[in-house]
Amino acid sequence: MQISAPRGTADILPDISYKWSYVEEVARKIATTFCYDEIRTPIFEHTELFIRGIGTSTDIVRKEMYVFADKKDRSLTLRPEGTATVMRAVLQHKLYAKNFNRLFYIGPFFRYERPQAGRFRQFHQFGLEALGLSNPAIDAEIMHSTCSFFNALGIDNLSIGLNSLGCIECRPDYRKSLIDFLSAKKDELCEDCRERLAVNPLRVLDCKNKQCKEVVAQSPIMLDFLCSGCNEHFSRVQHYISTFSLPFKINPRIVRGLDYYTGTVFEVVSDLLGAQDALCGGGRYDLLAEEIGGKIIPAVGVAMGLERTINIMDKYNCSFGKKRTPKVYIISLDDSCDDMVASLLCRLRDNSIAADRDYSSRSLKAQMKEASLSEAEYAFIIGQDEVSSGMVKVKRMSDSYQEDVNIESVIDFISR
């Protein structure tokens, strides 16, 4: 029986891998433009990190994590998200001594979900994390960098959905009001939400069940319960977003799916996408460091799914740049020319000129067809006459212009 890839995973084959490379290059360019440094964390972590960091009431911890025991029976988990792993690294390596860190990551993550279009059990994210400052300008900067990323990819018509989840001072009053409201509607909630109501009622606000969403639409909103400090922070975030000329709209129903969020939460949306208009989301998580055993470190971040981003780019015919192709394809008319072909191929590559050749001793016609399929800019044709004269027949593929070039000058010719 032939072995295939596990359900919920996908091979990124050569005909689309160039798209991934392009999106990742844009991500790195945007990150470095905003002065973010790359961090690479392990694929798996101690399970306790996610239980304490993400929250036991979240669907991720309750249903979706890939948990396994190692040979010493320690519980490990394939990372389901990036923020907790980044914060663990910041604490472990005392990066907080710098006071402020801008970090970004690109990589695979894992959740046991029902596979569907654009959603996999192994998926990939680009994330930005700004750690060490509670300044609301940093919240707005994260949103600015996120919009810049999508705009650079050709995804526009963007706006920001904005909300605040308050802090440990103002959230208890909201929690009580929400529990009172939802308790009166308990029979209208799904089984999961009835369970969430007893453990963490804010998770009910994130339920995708249609009936639960109808109930939640009438529920109290956190914005009516914000303390003066949270109100001031939220107002300043809006001020900075306006300064950056980013369109936004207050959406009190945004809560995000993770327990570590406090204060600012947001989604970047595009009206090109219809009902499922959210491209990504993020927010502030000032208490996460303390939850996983460290000192309090104010922080804000965002994560963008690469599968969804690439699907959207495909749907709206966004450019992925030029697919990497050889600049030169060398055609050999005779096996006796092989030494010259091999030497020239080596010289081209040593001079950072992408080059390929035929290895199958096919006919001139077949090799020219292969050169055309490779989308090379030039074909170098070498036969006995070229070996004898030290010249190379250079053919420009775009218009079939052809001339003989001295082999010693061919690198300069191509470079021009």
XYZ file of C-alpha atoms in Angstrom:
416
model
C 0.000 0.000 0.000
C 1.377 3.383 -0.980
C 2.041 5.783 1.913
C 0.535 9.260 1.583
C 0.874 12.445 3.625
C -1.132 12.466 6.893
C -4.607 13.980 6.756
C -4.500 17.707 7.384
C -1.019 18.175 5.970
C 0.064 19.214 2.492
C 3.175 18.899 0.374
C 4.309 22.259 -0.975
C 5.426 21.198 -4.426
C 7.838 23.062 -6.737
C 5.052 24.532 -8.873
C 3.771 26.525 -5.867
C 6.762 26.683 -3.511
C 7.971 29.836 -5.257
C 4.776 31.530 -4.020
C 5.663 30.620 -0.455
C 9.203 31.907 -0.914
C 7.860 35.188 -2.263
C 5.406 35.702 0.631
C 8.102 34.823 3.172
C 10.530 37.277 1.536
C 7.913 40.030 1.730
C 7.235 39.115 5.364
C 10.921 39.387 6.234
C 11.247 42.672 4.362
C 8.288 44.209 6.204
C 9.522 42.881 9.558
C 13.001 44.320 9.103
C 11.579 47.620 7.820
C 9.745 47.937 11.143
C 12.946 46.881 12.989
C 11.828 43.386 14.058
C 14.480 40.697 14.608
C 13.844 37.062 13.714
C 13.469 34.436 16.436
C 13.272 30.676 15.835
C 11.806 28.555 18.621
C 11.470 24.749 18.926
C 8.705 22.877 17.125
C 7.656 21.280 20.433
C 7.508 22.625 23.986
C 6.539 21.382 27.429
C 2.755 20.979 27.472
C 2.511 23.086 30.632
C 3.548 26.165 28.654
C 0.384 26.086 26.555
C -1.934 25.007 29.368
C -0.809 27.949 31.493
C -0.314 30.395 28.643
C -3.255 29.773 26.308
C -5.766 28.706 28.970
C -7.507 25.447 29.876
C -10.875 26.743 28.679
C -9.761 27.346 25.087
C -10.609 24.908 22.309
C -6.908 24.737 21.464
C -5.970 23.256 24.847
C -9.148 21.222 25.307
C -9.377 19.659 21.850
C -6.693 20.618 19.355
C -3.188 20.109 20.741
C -0.870 17.317 19.616
C 0.369 16.036 22.981
C 2.828 13.166 23.408
C 5.105 11.700 26.080
C 8.842 11.418 25.505
C 10.962 8.464 26.617
C 11.122 9.839 30.166
C 7.338 10.253 30.222
C 7.492 14.060 30.068
C 4.479 15.656 28.383
C 5.419 17.579 25.237
C 3.247 19.371 22.683
C 3.746 20.381 19.069
C 3.411 24.144 19.207
C -0.177 25.218 18.365
C 0.697 28.942 18.235
C 3.732 31.206 18.428
C 3.206 33.832 21.113
C 3.630 31.609 24.169
C 6.792 30.050 22.706
C 8.288 33.481 21.998
C 7.487 34.684 25.527
C 9.025 31.536 27.016
C 12.230 32.234 25.065
C 12.250 35.890 26.162
C 11.992 34.835 29.814
C 14.426 31.923 29.593
C 17.150 33.947 27.879
C 16.424 37.184 29.786
C 15.852 39.157 26.598
C 13.707 41.477 28.726
C 16.956 43.019 30.016
C 16.886 45.013 26.777
C 13.578 46.580 27.979
C 12.020 46.478 24.514
C 12.183 43.707 21.920
C 10.616 43.521 18.490
C 10.625 39.886 17.336
C 9.169 38.045 14.347
C 8.851 34.393 13.391
C 7.860 32.344 10.359
C 7.184 28.647 10.687
C 4.872 25.640 11.048
C 2.323 25.118 13.832
C 0.004 22.224 14.659
C -3.634 21.864 15.701
C -5.883 18.852 15.484
C -8.786 20.454 13.629
C -11.182 19.232 10.966
C -9.323 19.887 7.694
C -11.103 22.222 5.289
C -10.238 24.735 2.587
C -7.308 26.819 3.778
C -7.216 25.121 7.196
C -4.711 22.359 7.928
C -3.464 20.427 10.924
C 0.037 21.570 10.076
C -0.192 25.227 9.116
C 2.221 28.134 8.815
C 2.233 31.585 10.350
C 4.123 34.844 10.152
C 4.000 36.562 13.514
C 5.168 39.850 15.023
C 5.637 40.353 18.769
C 6.570 43.661 20.458
C 7.560 43.071 24.082
C 8.410 45.453 26.902
C 6.269 48.561 26.378
C 2.663 49.355 27.272
C 2.658 52.453 25.040
C -0.508 52.441 22.869
C 1.604 53.616 19.932
C 3.093 50.089 19.812
C -0.412 48.613 19.441
C -0.983 50.852 16.443
C 2.472 50.066 15.046
C 1.646 46.341 15.033
C -1.505 47.091 13.036
C 0.429 49.351 10.677
C 3.045 46.664 9.994
C 0.310 44.078 9.429
C -1.500 46.258 6.885
C 1.839 47.030 5.210
C 2.460 43.292 4.801
C -0.868 42.671 3.070
C -0.592 45.807 0.950
C 2.885 44.749 -0.210
C 1.349 41.463 -1.388
C -1.346 43.283 -3.364
C -4.182 42.625 -0.891
C -5.899 45.937 -0.303
C -9.257 47.445 0.700
C -8.112 46.882 4.272
C -9.589 48.102 7.518
C -9.125 47.259 11.177
C -11.757 45.873 13.529
C -10.871 47.134 16.993
C -11.924 46.275 20.554
C -10.607 46.295 24.110
C -10.949 43.421 26.576
C -10.077 45.567 29.578
C -7.732 44.652 32.425
C -7.827 42.725 35.718
C -9.411 45.751 37.386
C -12.374 46.323 35.086
C -12.947 42.844 33.682
C -14.536 41.302 36.864
C -17.572 43.625 36.664
C -18.002 42.767 32.997
C -17.579 39.063 33.698
C -20.376 39.191 36.298
C -22.686 41.052 33.922
C -21.929 38.606 31.118
C -22.518 35.567 33.337
C -25.873 36.984 34.489
C -26.936 37.573 30.873
C -25.758 34.205 29.528
C -27.149 32.262 32.478
C -30.605 33.551 31.614
C -30.041 32.299 28.030
C -28.296 29.064 28.986
C -30.842 26.808 27.285
C -30.164 28.565 23.969
C -26.426 27.892 24.106
C -24.636 24.900 22.629
C -23.257 22.213 24.932
C -19.698 23.557 24.680
C -20.813 27.078 25.600
C -22.784 25.858 28.611
C -19.525 24.320 29.776
C -17.569 27.483 28.925
C -20.040 29.564 30.917
C -18.949 27.798 34.092
C -15.218 27.999 33.335
C -14.565 31.130 31.236
C -17.646 32.988 29.954
C -15.586 35.151 27.581
C -15.012 32.033 25.455
C -18.752 31.977 24.702
C -18.231 35.229 22.786
C -15.893 33.400 20.417
C -18.234 30.499 19.592
C -18.915 29.937 15.887
C -22.278 28.189 16.473
C -24.989 30.198 14.705
C -27.450 30.101 17.608
C -24.767 31.077 20.128
C -23.750 34.001 17.912
C -27.355 35.216 17.916
C -27.406 35.120 21.716
C -24.030 36.842 22.006
C -25.163 39.628 19.667
C -27.420 40.891 22.477
C -24.926 40.431 25.315
C -23.219 43.225 27.306
C -20.022 44.609 25.785
C -16.683 45.123 27.509
C -16.344 48.708 26.255
C -19.125 49.776 28.646
C -17.094 48.494 31.611
C -13.600 49.835 30.853
C -11.792 51.548 33.726
C -10.309 55.015 33.185
C -6.845 53.590 32.408
C -8.160 51.184 29.776
C -10.378 53.881 28.309
C -7.395 56.211 27.968
C -5.239 53.488 26.395
C -7.991 52.538 23.934
C -8.517 56.192 22.956
C -4.791 56.656 22.342
C -4.665 53.520 20.181
C -7.421 54.971 18.014
C -5.544 58.281 17.837
C -2.364 56.600 16.582
C -4.255 54.443 14.069
C -5.793 57.622 12.672
C -2.341 59.227 12.554
C -1.162 56.292 10.414
C -4.193 56.878 8.123
C -5.452 53.334 8.719
C -9.242 52.955 8.426
C -10.771 51.252 11.458
C -14.094 50.457 13.051
C -14.918 49.629 16.662
C -16.176 46.042 16.857
C -17.095 45.096 20.452
C -17.602 41.440 19.476
C -13.917 40.776 18.740
C -12.493 38.717 21.612
C -9.909 36.423 19.933
C -9.641 32.731 20.790
C -6.898 32.750 23.421
C -7.095 33.505 27.143
C -3.916 35.576 27.330
C -5.377 38.644 25.589
C -6.006 41.781 27.682
C -6.664 45.323 26.514
C -6.410 45.939 22.772
C -7.585 43.198 20.400
C -8.002 43.612 16.664
C -8.584 41.968 13.312
C -7.412 43.162 9.906
C -10.215 42.691 7.394
C -10.730 43.250 3.683
C -14.061 43.943 2.033
C -12.851 41.853 -0.917
C -13.463 38.685 1.091
C -17.180 38.786 1.776
C -18.506 37.262 5.008
C -15.183 35.648 5.981
C -13.403 38.982 5.801
C -10.790 38.588 8.564
C -7.239 38.208 7.267
C -5.626 37.883 10.696
C -5.864 39.028 14.282
C -3.864 39.942 17.320
C -3.770 42.039 20.422
C -2.157 42.882 23.728
C -1.172 40.176 26.231
C 0.377 41.995 29.179
C -0.164 39.164 31.684
C 1.155 36.213 29.658
C 4.722 36.379 30.991
C 3.466 36.218 34.568
C 1.072 33.358 33.736
C 3.997 31.185 32.583
C 6.161 31.960 35.597
C 8.022 35.157 34.744
C 7.911 38.842 35.534
C 5.199 41.049 34.071
C 6.160 42.084 30.534
C 3.672 44.231 28.594
C 3.412 42.946 25.034
C 1.352 43.068 21.854
C 1.454 40.893 18.751
C -0.224 39.512 15.661
C -0.100 36.296 13.618
C -0.945 35.808 9.947
C -1.731 32.437 8.374
C 0.337 31.878 5.234
C -2.001 29.280 3.703
C -4.925 31.693 3.879
C -2.797 34.574 2.628
C -1.612 32.617 -0.427
C -5.138 31.371 -1.166
C -6.419 34.950 -1.139
C -3.588 36.094 -3.404
C -4.436 33.298 -5.848
C -8.133 34.177 -5.754
C -7.519 37.830 -6.591
C -4.667 37.226 -9.043
C -2.045 38.973 -6.948
C 1.502 38.803 -8.251
C 4.011 36.420 -6.674
C 6.900 38.082 -8.446
C 8.883 36.336 -11.139
C 9.243 32.599 -10.741
C 12.889 31.645 -10.353
C 14.159 30.410 -13.707
C 17.633 29.874 -15.157
C 19.121 32.851 -16.919
C 21.072 30.516 -19.190
C 20.354 27.046 -20.569
C 23.355 25.368 -22.215
C 22.726 23.149 -25.234
C 25.347 20.620 -26.284
C 25.362 19.381 -29.895
C 27.843 16.581 -29.284
C 29.076 14.515 -26.325
C 32.636 15.564 -27.207
C 31.678 19.127 -26.174
C 30.968 18.022 -22.626
C 34.135 19.432 -21.048
C 33.484 22.908 -22.442
C 29.824 22.725 -21.393
C 30.706 21.593 -17.859
C 33.401 24.278 -17.501
C 31.092 27.042 -18.749
C 28.245 25.901 -16.490
C 30.608 26.049 -13.515
C 31.817 29.547 -14.434
C 28.285 30.867 -14.784
C 27.226 29.520 -11.385
C 30.419 30.745 -9.719
C 29.446 34.203 -10.965
C 25.953 33.862 -9.425
C 24.258 33.410 -12.803
C 21.528 30.770 -12.619
C 22.284 28.189 -15.285
C 21.247 24.697 -16.341
C 22.126 22.224 -19.103
C 20.907 19.114 -20.838
C 22.306 15.820 -19.524
C 20.476 13.411 -21.831
C 22.239 13.834 -25.196
C 18.974 14.741 -26.875
C 18.516 16.379 -30.257
C 18.948 20.107 -30.793
C 15.190 20.470 -31.213
C 14.461 18.639 -27.952
C 17.035 20.696 -26.057
C 15.685 23.969 -27.457
C 12.221 22.933 -26.338
C 13.567 22.224 -22.848
C 15.302 25.621 -22.794
C 11.997 27.257 -23.706
C 10.094 25.303 -21.021
C 12.674 26.309 -18.434
C 11.926 29.979 -19.271
C 15.642 30.718 -19.568
C 16.542 34.143 -20.957
C 19.384 32.796 -23.091
C 20.349 29.530 -24.743
C 24.068 28.828 -25.171
C 24.614 26.450 -28.105
C 27.926 24.593 -28.165
C 29.123 22.203 -30.867
C 32.461 21.177 -32.335
C 32.803 24.510 -34.187
C 32.388 26.422 -30.905
C 34.919 24.204 -29.120
C 37.433 24.781 -31.928
C 36.891 28.557 -32.141
C 36.445 29.300 -28.437
C 33.153 31.011 -29.239
C 29.656 30.410 -27.883
C 26.495 30.789 -29.946
C 24.192 32.896 -27.714
C 20.474 32.959 -28.511
C 18.119 35.375 -26.778
C 14.947 33.373 -26.199
C 12.520 36.290 -26.167
C 13.122 37.308 -29.806
C 15.486 34.615 -31.178
C 18.282 37.183 -31.674
C 21.557 35.300 -31.968
C 25.258 36.140 -32.035
C 28.625 34.493 -31.429
C 30.397 35.565 -28.232
C 33.948 34.750 -27.142
C 33.855 32.279 -24.274
C 36.105 34.573 -22.201
C 33.621 37.437 -22.588
C 30.382 35.544 -22.168
C 30.002 36.316 -18.408
C 30.301 40.062 -19.076
C 27.902 39.746 -22.013
C 25.232 38.076 -19.897
C 25.784 40.399 -16.939
C 25.137 43.408 -19.177
